[in-house]
mmCIF file of C-alpha atoms in Angstrom:
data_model
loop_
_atom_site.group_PDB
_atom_site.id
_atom_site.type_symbol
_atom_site.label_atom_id
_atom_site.label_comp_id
_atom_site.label_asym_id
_atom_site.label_seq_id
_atom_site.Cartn_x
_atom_site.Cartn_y
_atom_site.Cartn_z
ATOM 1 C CA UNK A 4 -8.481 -7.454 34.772
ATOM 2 C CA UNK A 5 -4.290 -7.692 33.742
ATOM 3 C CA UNK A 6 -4.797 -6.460 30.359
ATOM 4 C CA UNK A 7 -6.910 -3.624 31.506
ATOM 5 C CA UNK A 8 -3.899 -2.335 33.974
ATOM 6 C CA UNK A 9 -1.689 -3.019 31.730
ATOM 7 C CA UNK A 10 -3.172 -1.123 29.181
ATOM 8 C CA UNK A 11 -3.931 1.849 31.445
ATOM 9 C CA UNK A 12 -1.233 1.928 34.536
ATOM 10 C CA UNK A 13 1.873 3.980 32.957
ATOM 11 C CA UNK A 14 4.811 1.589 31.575
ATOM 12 C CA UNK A 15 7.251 3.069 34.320
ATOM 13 C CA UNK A 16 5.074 1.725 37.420
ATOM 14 C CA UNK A 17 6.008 -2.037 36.933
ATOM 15 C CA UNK A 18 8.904 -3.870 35.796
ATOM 16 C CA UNK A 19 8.227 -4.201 32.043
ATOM 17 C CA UNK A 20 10.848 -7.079 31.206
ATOM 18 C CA UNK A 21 8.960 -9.317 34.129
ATOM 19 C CA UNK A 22 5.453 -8.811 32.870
ATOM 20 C CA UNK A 23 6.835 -9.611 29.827
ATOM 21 C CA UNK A 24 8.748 -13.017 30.719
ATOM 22 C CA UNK A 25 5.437 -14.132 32.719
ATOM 23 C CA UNK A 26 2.681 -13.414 30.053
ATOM 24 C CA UNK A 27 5.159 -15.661 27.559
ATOM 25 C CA UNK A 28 5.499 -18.442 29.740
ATOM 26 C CA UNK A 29 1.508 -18.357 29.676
ATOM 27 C CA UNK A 30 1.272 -18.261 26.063
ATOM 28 C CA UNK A 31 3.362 -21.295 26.163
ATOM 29 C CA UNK A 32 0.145 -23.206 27.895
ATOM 30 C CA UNK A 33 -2.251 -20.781 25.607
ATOM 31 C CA UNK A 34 -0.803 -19.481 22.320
ATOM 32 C CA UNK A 35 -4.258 -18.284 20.982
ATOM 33 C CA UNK A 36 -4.980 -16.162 23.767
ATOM 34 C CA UNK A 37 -5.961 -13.230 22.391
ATOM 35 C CA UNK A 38 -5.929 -11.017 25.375
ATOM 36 C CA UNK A 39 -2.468 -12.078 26.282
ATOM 37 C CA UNK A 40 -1.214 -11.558 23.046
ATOM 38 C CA UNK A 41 -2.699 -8.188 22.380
ATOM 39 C CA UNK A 42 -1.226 -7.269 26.000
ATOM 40 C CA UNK A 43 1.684 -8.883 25.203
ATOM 41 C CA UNK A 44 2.144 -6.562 21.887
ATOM 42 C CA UNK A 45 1.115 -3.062 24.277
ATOM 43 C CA UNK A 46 4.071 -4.352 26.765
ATOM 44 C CA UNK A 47 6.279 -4.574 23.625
ATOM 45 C CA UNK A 48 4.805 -1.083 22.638
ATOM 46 C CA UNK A 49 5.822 0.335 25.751
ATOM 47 C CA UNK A 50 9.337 -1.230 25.458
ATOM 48 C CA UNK A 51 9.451 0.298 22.436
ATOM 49 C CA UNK A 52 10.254 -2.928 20.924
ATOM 50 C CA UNK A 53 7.712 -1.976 17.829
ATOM 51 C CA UNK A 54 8.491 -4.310 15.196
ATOM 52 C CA UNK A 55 7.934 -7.120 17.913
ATOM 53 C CA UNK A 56 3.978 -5.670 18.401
ATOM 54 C CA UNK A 57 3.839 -5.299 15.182
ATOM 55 C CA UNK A 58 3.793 -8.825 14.196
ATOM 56 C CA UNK A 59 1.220 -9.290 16.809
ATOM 57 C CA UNK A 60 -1.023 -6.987 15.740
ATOM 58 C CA UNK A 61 -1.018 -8.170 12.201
ATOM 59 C CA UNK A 62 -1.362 -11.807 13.672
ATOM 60 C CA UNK A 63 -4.846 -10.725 15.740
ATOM 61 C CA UNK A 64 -5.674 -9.100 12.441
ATOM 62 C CA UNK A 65 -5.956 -5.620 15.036
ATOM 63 C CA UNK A 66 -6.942 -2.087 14.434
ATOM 64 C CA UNK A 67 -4.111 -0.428 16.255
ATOM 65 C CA UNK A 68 -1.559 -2.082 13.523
ATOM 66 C CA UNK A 69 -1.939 1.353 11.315
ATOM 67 C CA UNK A 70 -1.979 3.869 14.161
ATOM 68 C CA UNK A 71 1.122 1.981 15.102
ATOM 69 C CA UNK A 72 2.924 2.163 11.805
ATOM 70 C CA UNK A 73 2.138 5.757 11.578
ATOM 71 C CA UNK A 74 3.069 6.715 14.975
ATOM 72 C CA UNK A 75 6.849 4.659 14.774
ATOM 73 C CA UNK A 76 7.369 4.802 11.316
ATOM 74 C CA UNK A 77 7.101 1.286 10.496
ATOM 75 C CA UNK A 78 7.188 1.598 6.542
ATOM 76 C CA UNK A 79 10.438 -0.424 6.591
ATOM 77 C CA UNK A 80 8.657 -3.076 8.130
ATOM 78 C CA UNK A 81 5.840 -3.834 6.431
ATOM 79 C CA UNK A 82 7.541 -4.127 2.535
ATOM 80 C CA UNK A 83 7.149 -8.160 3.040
ATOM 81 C CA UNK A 84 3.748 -7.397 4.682
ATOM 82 C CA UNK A 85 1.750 -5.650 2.374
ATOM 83 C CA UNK A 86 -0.480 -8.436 1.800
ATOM 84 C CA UNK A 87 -1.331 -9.328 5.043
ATOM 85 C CA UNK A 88 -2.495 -5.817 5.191
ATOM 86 C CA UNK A 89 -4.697 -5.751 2.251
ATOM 87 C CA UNK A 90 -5.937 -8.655 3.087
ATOM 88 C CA UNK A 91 -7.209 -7.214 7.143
ATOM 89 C CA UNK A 92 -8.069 -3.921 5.512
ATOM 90 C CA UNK A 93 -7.492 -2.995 2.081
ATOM 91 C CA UNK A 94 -9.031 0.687 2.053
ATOM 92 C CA UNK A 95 -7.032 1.409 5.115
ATOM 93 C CA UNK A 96 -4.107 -0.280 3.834
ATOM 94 C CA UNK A 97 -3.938 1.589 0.062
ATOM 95 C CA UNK A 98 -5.002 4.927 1.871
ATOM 96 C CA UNK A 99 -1.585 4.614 4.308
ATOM 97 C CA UNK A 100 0.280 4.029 1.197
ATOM 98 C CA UNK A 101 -1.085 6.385 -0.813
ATOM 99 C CA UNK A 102 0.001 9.119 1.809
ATOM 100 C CA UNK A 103 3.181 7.792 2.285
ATOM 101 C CA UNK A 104 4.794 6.732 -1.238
ATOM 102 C CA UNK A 105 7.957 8.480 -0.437
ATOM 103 C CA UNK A 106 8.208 5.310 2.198
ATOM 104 C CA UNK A 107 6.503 2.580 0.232
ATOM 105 C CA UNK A 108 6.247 3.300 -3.496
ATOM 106 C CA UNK A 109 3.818 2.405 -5.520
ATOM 107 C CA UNK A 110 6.306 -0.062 -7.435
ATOM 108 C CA UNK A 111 6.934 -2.078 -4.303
ATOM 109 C CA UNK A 112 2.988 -2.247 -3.473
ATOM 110 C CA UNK A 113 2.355 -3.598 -7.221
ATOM 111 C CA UNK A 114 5.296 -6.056 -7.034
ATOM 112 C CA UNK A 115 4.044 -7.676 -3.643
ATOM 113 C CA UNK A 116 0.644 -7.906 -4.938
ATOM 114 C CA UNK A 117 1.559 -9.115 -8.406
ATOM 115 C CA UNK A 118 -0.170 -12.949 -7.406
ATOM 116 C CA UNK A 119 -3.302 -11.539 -6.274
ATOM 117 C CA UNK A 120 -4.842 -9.957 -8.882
ATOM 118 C CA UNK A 121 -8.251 -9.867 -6.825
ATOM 119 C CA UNK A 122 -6.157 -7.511 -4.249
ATOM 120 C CA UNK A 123 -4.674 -5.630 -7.450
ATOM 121 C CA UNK A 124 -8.036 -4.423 -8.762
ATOM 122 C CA UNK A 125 -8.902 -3.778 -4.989
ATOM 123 C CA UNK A 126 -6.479 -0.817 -5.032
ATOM 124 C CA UNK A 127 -7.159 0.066 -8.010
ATOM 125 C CA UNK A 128 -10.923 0.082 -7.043
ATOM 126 C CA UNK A 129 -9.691 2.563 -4.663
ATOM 127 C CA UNK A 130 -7.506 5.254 -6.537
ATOM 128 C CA UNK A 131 -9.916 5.473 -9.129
ATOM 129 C CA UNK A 132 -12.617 6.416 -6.282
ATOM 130 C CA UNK A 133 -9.887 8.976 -4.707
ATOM 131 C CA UNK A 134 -9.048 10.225 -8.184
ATOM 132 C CA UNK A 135 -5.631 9.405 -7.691
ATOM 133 C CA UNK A 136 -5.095 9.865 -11.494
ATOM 134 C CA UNK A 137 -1.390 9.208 -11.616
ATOM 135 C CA UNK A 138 -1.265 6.116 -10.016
ATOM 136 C CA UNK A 139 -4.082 4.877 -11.338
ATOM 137 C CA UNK A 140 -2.704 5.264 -14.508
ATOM 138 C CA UNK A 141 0.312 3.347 -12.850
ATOM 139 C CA UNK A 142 -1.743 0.657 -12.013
ATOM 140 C CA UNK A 143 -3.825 0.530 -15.062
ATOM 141 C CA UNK A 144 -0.232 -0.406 -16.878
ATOM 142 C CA UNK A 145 1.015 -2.854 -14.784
ATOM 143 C CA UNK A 146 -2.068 -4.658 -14.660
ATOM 144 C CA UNK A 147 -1.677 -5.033 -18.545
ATOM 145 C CA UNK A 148 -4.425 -2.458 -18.966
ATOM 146 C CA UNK A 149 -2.104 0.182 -21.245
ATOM 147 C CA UNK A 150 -5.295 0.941 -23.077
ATOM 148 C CA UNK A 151 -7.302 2.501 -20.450
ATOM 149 C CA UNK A 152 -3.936 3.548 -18.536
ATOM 150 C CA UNK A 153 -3.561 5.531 -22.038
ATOM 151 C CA UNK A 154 -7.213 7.121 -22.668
ATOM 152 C CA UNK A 155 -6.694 8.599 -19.004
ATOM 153 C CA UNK A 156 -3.773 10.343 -19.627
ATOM 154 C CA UNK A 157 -5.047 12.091 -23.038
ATOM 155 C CA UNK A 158 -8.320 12.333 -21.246
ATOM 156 C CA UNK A 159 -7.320 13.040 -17.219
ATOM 157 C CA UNK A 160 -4.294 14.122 -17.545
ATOM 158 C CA UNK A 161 -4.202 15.956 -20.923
ATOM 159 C CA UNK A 162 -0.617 15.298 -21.172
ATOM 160 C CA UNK A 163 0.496 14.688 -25.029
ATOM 161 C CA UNK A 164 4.490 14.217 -23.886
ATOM 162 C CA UNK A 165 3.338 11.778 -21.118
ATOM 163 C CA UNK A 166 1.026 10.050 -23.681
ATOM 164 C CA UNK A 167 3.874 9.726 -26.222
ATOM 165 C CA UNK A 168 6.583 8.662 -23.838
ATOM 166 C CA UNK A 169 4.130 6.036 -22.351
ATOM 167 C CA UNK A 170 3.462 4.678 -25.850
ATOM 168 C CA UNK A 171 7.225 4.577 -26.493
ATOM 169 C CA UNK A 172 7.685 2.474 -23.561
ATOM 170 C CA UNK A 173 5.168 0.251 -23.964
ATOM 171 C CA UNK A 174 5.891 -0.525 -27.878
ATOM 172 C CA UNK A 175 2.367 -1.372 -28.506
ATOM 173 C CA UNK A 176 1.529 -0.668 -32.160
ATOM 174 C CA UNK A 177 -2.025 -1.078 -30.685
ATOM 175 C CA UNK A 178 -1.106 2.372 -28.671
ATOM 176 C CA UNK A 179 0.106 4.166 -31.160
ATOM 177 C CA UNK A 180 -3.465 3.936 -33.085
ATOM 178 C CA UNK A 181 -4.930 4.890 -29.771
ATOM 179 C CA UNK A 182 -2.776 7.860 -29.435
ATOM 180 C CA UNK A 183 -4.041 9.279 -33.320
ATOM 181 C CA UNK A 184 -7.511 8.281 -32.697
ATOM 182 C CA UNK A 185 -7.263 10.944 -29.645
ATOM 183 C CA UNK A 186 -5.689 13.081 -31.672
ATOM 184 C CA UNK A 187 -8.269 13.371 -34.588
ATOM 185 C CA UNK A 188 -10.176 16.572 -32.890
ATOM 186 C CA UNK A 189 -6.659 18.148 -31.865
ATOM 187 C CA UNK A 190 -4.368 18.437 -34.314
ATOM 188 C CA UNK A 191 -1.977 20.540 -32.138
ATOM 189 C CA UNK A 192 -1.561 17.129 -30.632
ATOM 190 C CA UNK A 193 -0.953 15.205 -34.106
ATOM 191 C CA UNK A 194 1.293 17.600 -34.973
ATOM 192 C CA UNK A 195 3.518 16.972 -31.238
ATOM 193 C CA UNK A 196 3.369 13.169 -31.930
ATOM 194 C CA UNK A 197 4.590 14.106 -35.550
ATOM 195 C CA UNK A 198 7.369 16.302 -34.372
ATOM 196 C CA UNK A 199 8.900 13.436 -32.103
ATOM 197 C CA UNK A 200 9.833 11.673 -35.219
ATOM 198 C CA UNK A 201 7.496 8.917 -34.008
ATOM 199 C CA UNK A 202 7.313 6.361 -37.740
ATOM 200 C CA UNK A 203 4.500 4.363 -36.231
ATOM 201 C CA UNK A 204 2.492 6.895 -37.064
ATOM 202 C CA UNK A 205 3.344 7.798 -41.166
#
């Protein structure tokens, strides 16, 4: 049928910005036609209008929406969006931005997720199955979980400095306890939260 030719002929054999005009004016009779929107969204595509298919392929909830972030570089699209893309595919969705924090950090995923607390422990579900230590420890924190986020970077990580500048931050005399407890079998690391002139722990 139309999608199927549109979706196969080349872009250049037809007049793009007609097909275009005449499958809106029949979304006008039928906005939930899915087949019109989905071609409508590949016409876009072709028109290299991106950010215009992109909101239709998040709307039909459609496969293609992360091949075509990758492909064009979408990342500054989708900050406001990050829930809609948990919410179609959350594995999918925390594996494209774990691969691509230098374009979506970490920060900006937590922030937009900060009222869903079910999506939240989704990702972090996720990293700690990837061992993606580091954010996981990230996560952990944010969540309120400084504890755990804590125990992983003695126990992960084995990073003393890390472990003392993350208690610092935190001011949790709850964490500073933690941090000795760890320390009990390694004195080497007593001794590095002594030098740092830390008085929560005397």
């Amino acid at each position: 049928g139309f999608a199927t030719l549109i979706k196969e002929w080349p872009g250049n054999l037809y007049n793009n910005p007609v097909i275009v005009h005449a499958v809106l004016d029949h979304l006008k009779k039928d906005p939930q036609n899915r087949t019109l929107l989905k071609t409508l969204a590949e016409l876009y595509t072709y028109d290299q209008r991106y950010r215009k298919a992109l909101e239709i392929y998040l709307t039909l909830r459609h496969k293609d929406v992360f091949q075509l972030i990758h492909k064009h570089n979408l990342f500054s699209s989708i900050r406001d969006k990050i829930v809609l893309l948990m919410e179609f595919d959350s594995e999918k969705a925390v594996d494209m931005f774990l691969d691509n924090e230098d374009k979506i950090s970490i920060d900006k995923v937590v922030e937009e997720l900060k009222d869903r607390p079910e999506l939240q422990h989704v990702a972090l579900e996720i990293c700690q199955q990837r061992v993606f230590v580091e954010e996981t420890v990230y996560l952990l924190s944010r969540m309120g979980n400084s504890r755990s986020a804590l125990k992983m970077i003695m126990e992960d990580l084995n990073d003393v400095d890390k472990a003392i500048e993350f208690a610092k931050e935190q001011d949790d005399a709850e964490l500073w306890e933690d941090l000795i407890l760890y320390s009990i079998d390694k004195p080497p690391t007593l001794r590095s939260v002594d030098f740092n002139g830390n008085t929560e722990l005397t």
